[in-house]
Amino acid sequence: GDIESPTAAADVAVIGGVIAAVVFVLICLLVVMVRYMYRHKGTYHTNEAKGTEFAESADAALKNDPTLQEAVDESKKEYFI
């Protein structure tokens, strides 16, 4: 009655191996995701000009920015808040 055939035992071993492999891959992905999130926590890069954080006003900061020297027109000023 309860005699297992060799093929049934092999099937159980294959299924167990597949489940173990899937669990291993999921654990590895979880470790990689946690490590990535920990290492990149709080990284926020801006494209603001260097040295403008000590300017008295927005006008002074724009006048001192070398990349915007020719782009700033005194008659047309726009401020974005």
mmCIF file with all atom_site columns, C-alpha atoms in Angstrom:
data_model
loop_
_atom_site.group_PDB
_atom_site.id
_atom_site.type_symbol
_atom_site.label_atom_id
_atom_site.label_alt_id
_atom_site.label_comp_id
_atom_site.label_asym_id
_atom_site.label_entity_id
_atom_site.label_seq_id
_atom_site.pdbx_PDB_ins_code
_atom_site.Cartn_x
_atom_site.Cartn_y
_atom_site.Cartn_z
_atom_site.occupancy
_atom_site.B_iso_or_equiv
_atom_site.pdbx_formal_charge
_atom_site.auth_seq_id
_atom_site.auth_comp_id
_atom_site.auth_asym_id
_atom_site.auth_atom_id
_atom_site.pdbx_PDB_model_num
ATOM 1  C CA . GLY A 1 1  ? 0.000  0.000  0.000   1.00 0.00 ? 1  GLY A CA 1
ATOM 2  C CA . ASP A 1 2  ? 2.413  2.729  1.110   1.00 0.00 ? 2  ASP A CA 1
ATOM 3  C CA . ILE A 1 3  ? 5.443  1.641  -0.865  1.00 0.00 ? 3  ILE A CA 1
ATOM 4  C CA . GLU A 1 4  ? 6.985  4.602  -2.683  1.00 0.00 ? 4  GLU A CA 1
ATOM 5  C CA . SER A 1 5  ? 8.433  4.141  -6.104  1.00 0.00 ? 5  SER A CA 1
ATOM 6  C CA . PRO A 1 6  ? 11.892 5.526  -6.916  1.00 0.00 ? 6  PRO A CA 1
ATOM 7  C CA . THR A 1 7  ? 10.415 8.020  -9.382  1.00 0.00 ? 7  THR A CA 1
ATOM 8  C CA . ALA A 1 8  ? 8.134  9.516  -6.722  1.00 0.00 ? 8  ALA A CA 1
ATOM 9  C CA . ALA A 1 9  ? 11.121 10.082 -4.426  1.00 0.00 ? 9  ALA A CA 1
ATOM 10 C CA . ALA A 1 10 ? 13.039 11.699 -7.296  1.00 0.00 ? 10 ALA A CA 1
ATOM 11 C CA . ASP A 1 11 ? 10.091 13.976 -8.060  1.00 0.00 ? 11 ASP A CA 1
ATOM 12 C CA . VAL A 1 12 ? 9.911  15.095 -4.436  1.00 0.00 ? 12 VAL A CA 1
ATOM 13 C CA . ALA A 1 13 ? 13.662 15.790 -4.446  1.00 0.00 ? 13 ALA A CA 1
ATOM 14 C CA . VAL A 1 14 ? 13.412 17.866 -7.642  1.00 0.00 ? 14 VAL A CA 1
ATOM 15 C CA . ILE A 1 15 ? 10.483 19.870 -6.289  1.00 0.00 ? 15 ILE A CA 1
ATOM 16 C CA . GLY A 1 16 ? 12.336 20.453 -3.007  1.00 0.00 ? 16 GLY A CA 1
ATOM 17 C CA . GLY A 1 17 ? 15.446 21.556 -4.887  1.00 0.00 ? 17 GLY A CA 1
ATOM 18 C CA . VAL A 1 18 ? 13.479 24.016 -7.025  1.00 0.00 ? 18 VAL A CA 1
ATOM 19 C CA . ILE A 1 19 ? 11.759 25.491 -3.973  1.00 0.00 ? 19 ILE A CA 1
ATOM 20 C CA . ALA A 1 20 ? 15.102 25.800 -2.167  1.00 0.00 ? 20 ALA A CA 1
ATOM 21 C CA . ALA A 1 21 ? 16.660 27.514 -5.203  1.00 0.00 ? 21 ALA A CA 1
ATOM 22 C CA . VAL A 1 22 ? 13.777 30.002 -5.467  1.00 0.00 ? 22 VAL A CA 1
ATOM 23 C CA . VAL A 1 23 ? 13.998 30.820 -1.751  1.00 0.00 ? 23 VAL A CA 1
ATOM 24 C CA . PHE A 1 24 ? 17.783 31.286 -2.059  1.00 0.00 ? 24 PHE A CA 1
ATOM 25 C CA . VAL A 1 25 ? 17.391 33.665 -5.019  1.00 0.00 ? 25 VAL A CA 1
ATOM 26 C CA . LEU A 1 26 ? 14.730 35.687 -3.187  1.00 0.00 ? 26 LEU A CA 1
ATOM 27 C CA . ILE A 1 27 ? 16.925 36.014 -0.106  1.00 0.00 ? 27 ILE A CA 1
ATOM 28 C CA . CYS A 1 28 ? 19.857 37.144 -2.273  1.00 0.00 ? 28 CYS A CA 1
ATOM 29 C CA . LEU A 1 29 ? 17.686 39.756 -3.989  1.00 0.00 ? 29 LEU A CA 1
ATOM 30 C CA . LEU A 1 30 ? 16.449 41.006 -0.633  1.00 0.00 ? 30 LEU A CA 1
ATOM 31 C CA . VAL A 1 31 ? 20.012 41.355 0.664   1.00 0.00 ? 31 VAL A CA 1
ATOM 32 C CA . VAL A 1 32 ? 21.090 43.248 -2.473  1.00 0.00 ? 32 VAL A CA 1
ATOM 33 C CA . MET A 1 33 ? 18.090 45.586 -2.274  1.00 0.00 ? 33 MET A CA 1
ATOM 34 C CA . VAL A 1 34 ? 18.622 46.349 1.416   1.00 0.00 ? 34 VAL A CA 1
ATOM 35 C CA . ARG A 1 35 ? 22.330 46.974 0.847   1.00 0.00 ? 35 ARG A CA 1
ATOM 36 C CA . TYR A 1 36 ? 21.607 49.276 -2.111  1.00 0.00 ? 36 TYR A CA 1
ATOM 37 C CA . MET A 1 37 ? 18.982 51.240 -0.191  1.00 0.00 ? 37 MET A CA 1
ATOM 38 C CA . TYR A 1 38 ? 21.277 51.586 2.819   1.00 0.00 ? 38 TYR A CA 1
ATOM 39 C CA . ARG A 1 39 ? 24.224 52.800 0.739   1.00 0.00 ? 39 ARG A CA 1
ATOM 40 C CA . HIS A 1 40 ? 22.170 55.281 -1.297  1.00 0.00 ? 40 HIS A CA 1
ATOM 41 C CA . LYS A 1 41 ? 20.127 56.674 1.551   1.00 0.00 ? 41 LYS A CA 1
ATOM 42 C CA . GLY A 1 42 ? 19.890 60.430 1.438   1.00 0.00 ? 42 GLY A CA 1
ATOM 43 C CA . THR A 1 43 ? 21.831 61.036 -1.753  1.00 0.00 ? 43 THR A CA 1
ATOM 44 C CA . TYR A 1 44 ? 20.368 64.040 -3.489  1.00 0.00 ? 44 TYR A CA 1
ATOM 45 C CA . HIS A 1 45 ? 22.432 65.918 -6.052  1.00 0.00 ? 45 HIS A CA 1
ATOM 46 C CA . THR A 1 46 ? 21.495 69.375 -7.283  1.00 0.00 ? 46 THR A CA 1
ATOM 47 C CA . ASN A 1 47 ? 22.738 71.278 -10.286 1.00 0.00 ? 47 ASN A CA 1
ATOM 48 C CA . GLU A 1 48 ? 23.116 74.554 -8.436  1.00 0.00 ? 48 GLU A CA 1
ATOM 49 C CA . ALA A 1 49 ? 26.155 76.684 -9.032  1.00 0.00 ? 49 ALA A CA 1
ATOM 50 C CA . LYS A 1 50 ? 29.005 76.391 -6.569  1.00 0.00 ? 50 LYS A CA 1
ATOM 51 C CA . GLY A 1 51 ? 29.545 79.356 -4.273  1.00 0.00 ? 51 GLY A CA 1
ATOM 52 C CA . THR A 1 52 ? 26.040 80.802 -4.567  1.00 0.00 ? 52 THR A CA 1
ATOM 53 C CA . GLU A 1 53 ? 24.890 79.633 -1.137  1.00 0.00 ? 53 GLU A CA 1
ATOM 54 C CA . PHE A 1 54 ? 26.556 82.666 0.515   1.00 0.00 ? 54 PHE A CA 1
ATOM 55 C CA . ALA A 1 55 ? 25.052 85.299 -1.786  1.00 0.00 ? 55 ALA A CA 1
ATOM 56 C CA . GLU A 1 56 ? 22.910 88.039 -0.240  1.00 0.00 ? 56 GLU A CA 1
ATOM 57 C CA . SER A 1 57 ? 20.108 87.717 -2.789  1.00 0.00 ? 57 SER A CA 1
ATOM 58 C CA . ALA A 1 58 ? 19.068 85.742 -5.839  1.00 0.00 ? 58 ALA A CA 1
ATOM 59 C CA . ASP A 1 59 ? 20.282 88.571 -8.085  1.00 0.00 ? 59 ASP A CA 1
ATOM 60 C CA . ALA A 1 60 ? 23.759 88.477 -6.582  1.00 0.00 ? 60 ALA A CA 1
ATOM 61 C CA . ALA A 1 61 ? 23.916 84.702 -6.928  1.00 0.00 ? 61 ALA A CA 1
ATOM 62 C CA . LEU A 1 62 ? 22.937 84.861 -10.595 1.00 0.00 ? 62 LEU A CA 1
ATOM 63 C CA . LYS A 1 63 ? 25.391 87.662 -11.337 1.00 0.00 ? 63 LYS A CA 1
ATOM 64 C CA . ASN A 1 64 ? 28.256 85.677 -9.801  1.00 0.00 ? 64 ASN A CA 1
ATOM 65 C CA . ASP A 1 65 ? 27.461 82.439 -11.649 1.00 0.00 ? 65 ASP A CA 1
ATOM 66 C CA . PRO A 1 66 ? 29.935 82.149 -14.565 1.00 0.00 ? 66 PRO A CA 1
ATOM 67 C CA . THR A 1 67 ? 27.649 79.873 -16.580 1.00 0.00 ? 67 THR A CA 1
ATOM 68 C CA . LEU A 1 68 ? 24.876 82.454 -16.604 1.00 0.00 ? 68 LEU A CA 1
ATOM 69 C CA . GLN A 1 69 ? 26.898 85.628 -17.189 1.00 0.00 ? 69 GLN A CA 1
ATOM 70 C CA . GLU A 1 70 ? 25.643 86.188 -20.722 1.00 0.00 ? 70 GLU A CA 1
ATOM 71 C CA . ALA A 1 71 ? 22.171 84.760 -20.087 1.00 0.00 ? 71 ALA A CA 1
ATOM 72 C CA . VAL A 1 72 ? 21.112 87.217 -17.353 1.00 0.00 ? 72 VAL A CA 1
ATOM 73 C CA . ASP A 1 73 ? 19.318 90.275 -18.683 1.00 0.00 ? 73 ASP A CA 1
ATOM 74 C CA . GLU A 1 74 ? 18.648 92.986 -16.086 1.00 0.00 ? 74 GLU A CA 1
ATOM 75 C CA . SER A 1 75 ? 15.353 94.040 -17.715 1.00 0.00 ? 75 SER A CA 1
ATOM 76 C CA . LYS A 1 76 ? 13.839 90.552 -17.718 1.00 0.00 ? 76 LYS A CA 1
ATOM 77 C CA . LYS A 1 77 ? 14.041 88.866 -14.337 1.00 0.00 ? 77 LYS A CA 1
ATOM 78 C CA . GLU A 1 78 ? 12.002 85.810 -13.420 1.00 0.00 ? 78 GLU A CA 1
ATOM 79 C CA . TYR A 1 79 ? 11.719 84.307 -9.966  1.00 0.00 ? 79 TYR A CA 1
ATOM 80 C CA . PHE A 1 80 ? 10.404 80.811 -9.349  1.00 0.00 ? 80 PHE A CA 1
ATOM 81 C CA . ILE A 1 81 ? 9.223  80.013 -5.868  1.00 0.00 ? 81 ILE A CA 1
#
